[in-house]
XYZ file of C-alpha atoms in Angstrom:
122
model
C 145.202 72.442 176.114
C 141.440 73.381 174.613
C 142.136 76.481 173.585
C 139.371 77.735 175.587
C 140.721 77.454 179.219
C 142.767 79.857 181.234
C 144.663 78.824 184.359
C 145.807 80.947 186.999
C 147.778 80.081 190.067
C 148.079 82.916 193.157
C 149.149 83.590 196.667
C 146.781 84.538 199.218
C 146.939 84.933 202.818
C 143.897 83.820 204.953
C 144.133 85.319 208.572
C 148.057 85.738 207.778
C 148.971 82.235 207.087
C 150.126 82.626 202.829
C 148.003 79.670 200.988
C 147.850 79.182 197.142
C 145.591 78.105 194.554
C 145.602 76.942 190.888
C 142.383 77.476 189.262
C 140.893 77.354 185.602
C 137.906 79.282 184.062
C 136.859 79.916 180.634
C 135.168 83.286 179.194
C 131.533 83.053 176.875
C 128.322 84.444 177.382
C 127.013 80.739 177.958
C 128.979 77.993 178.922
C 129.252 74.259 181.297
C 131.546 73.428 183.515
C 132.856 70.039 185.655
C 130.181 67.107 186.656
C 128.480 67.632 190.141
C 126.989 64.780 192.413
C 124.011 65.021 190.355
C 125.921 63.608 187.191
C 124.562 66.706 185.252
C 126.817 69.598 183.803
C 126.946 72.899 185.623
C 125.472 75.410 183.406
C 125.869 79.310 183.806
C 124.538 82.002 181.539
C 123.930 85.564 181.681
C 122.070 87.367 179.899
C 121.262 91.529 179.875
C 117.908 92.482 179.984
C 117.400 96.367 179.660
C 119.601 97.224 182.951
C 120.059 94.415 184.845
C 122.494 91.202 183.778
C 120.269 87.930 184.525
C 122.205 85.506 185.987
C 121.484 82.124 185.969
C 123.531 78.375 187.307
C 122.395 75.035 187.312
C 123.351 71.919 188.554
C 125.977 73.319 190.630
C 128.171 71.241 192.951
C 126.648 72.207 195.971
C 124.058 74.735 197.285
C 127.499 76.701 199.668
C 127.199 80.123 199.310
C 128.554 82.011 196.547
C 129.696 85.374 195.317
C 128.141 86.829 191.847
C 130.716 89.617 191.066
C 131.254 92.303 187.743
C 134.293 93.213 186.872
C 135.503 95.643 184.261
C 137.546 94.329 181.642
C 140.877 95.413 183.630
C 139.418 93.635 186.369
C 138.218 96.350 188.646
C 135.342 95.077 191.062
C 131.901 96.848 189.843
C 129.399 95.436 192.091
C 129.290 92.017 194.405
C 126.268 89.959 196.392
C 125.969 86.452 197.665
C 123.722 84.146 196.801
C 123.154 80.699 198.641
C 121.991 78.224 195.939
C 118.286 76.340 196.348
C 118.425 73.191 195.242
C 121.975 73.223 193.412
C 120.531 76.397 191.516
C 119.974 80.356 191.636
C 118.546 82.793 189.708
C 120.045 86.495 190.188
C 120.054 90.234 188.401
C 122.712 92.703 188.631
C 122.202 96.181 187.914
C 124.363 97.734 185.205
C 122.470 101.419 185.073
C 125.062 103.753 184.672
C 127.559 101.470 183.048
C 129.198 102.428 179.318
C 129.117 100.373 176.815
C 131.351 97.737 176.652
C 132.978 94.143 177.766
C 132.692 92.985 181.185
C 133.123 89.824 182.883
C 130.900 87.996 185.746
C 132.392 85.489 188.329
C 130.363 83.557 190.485
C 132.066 80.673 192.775
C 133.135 80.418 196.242
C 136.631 78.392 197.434
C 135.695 75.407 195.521
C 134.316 76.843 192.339
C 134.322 79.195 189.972
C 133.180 80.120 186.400
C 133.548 83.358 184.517
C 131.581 85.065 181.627
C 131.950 87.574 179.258
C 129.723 89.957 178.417
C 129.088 92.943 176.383
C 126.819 95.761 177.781
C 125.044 97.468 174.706
């Protein structure tokens, strides 16, 4: 209803038993997200910095594990880590050598979160 949110419900199966989840994320190249215990907005930016994509969260919900992924723009899987949050933040780079120019999208979250941002590679 904000024209800026997308939701998305799917089916997964977790060790064969089918599950399903409704999420919500919103694209931008710097944007905030949900209140965590700290009573501060979740930020997450990234940023491209000759070839690597600095990625950056604050304030997060919770210092659990996540994923940072890249995806192409038809949602192909580039590259993937996992970074465990210090103190409800993390700091990461992903390299993009290689890459063409053009639109991506990074997701970082974990089964209780997750925010996505668009970015262009130049």
């Amino acid at each position: 209803p904000d024209g800026e949110t997308f939701w998305h419900t799917g089916e997964y199966a977790i060790s064969g038993d089918p599950a399903t989840r409704i999420y919500s994320f919103q694209l931008g190249c710097s944007s905030t997200t949900g209140i965590g215990e700290n009573k501060k907005e979740t930020t997450f930016s990234v940023n491209q910095l000759d070839n690597q994509l600095l990625v950056k969260a604050n304030y997060l919900k919770s210092s659990d594990e996540l994923v940072v992924d890249l995806f192409d723009i038809t949602g192909k899987q580039i590259n993937g880590k996992k970074i465990t949050p210090v103190s409800e933040a993390f700091e990461t780079s992903v390299d993009i050598t290689g890459l063409t120019k053009g639109t991506y999208l990074v997701r970082i979250g974990n089964k209780n979160f997750q925010k996505v941002a668009k970015v262009i590679v130049k």
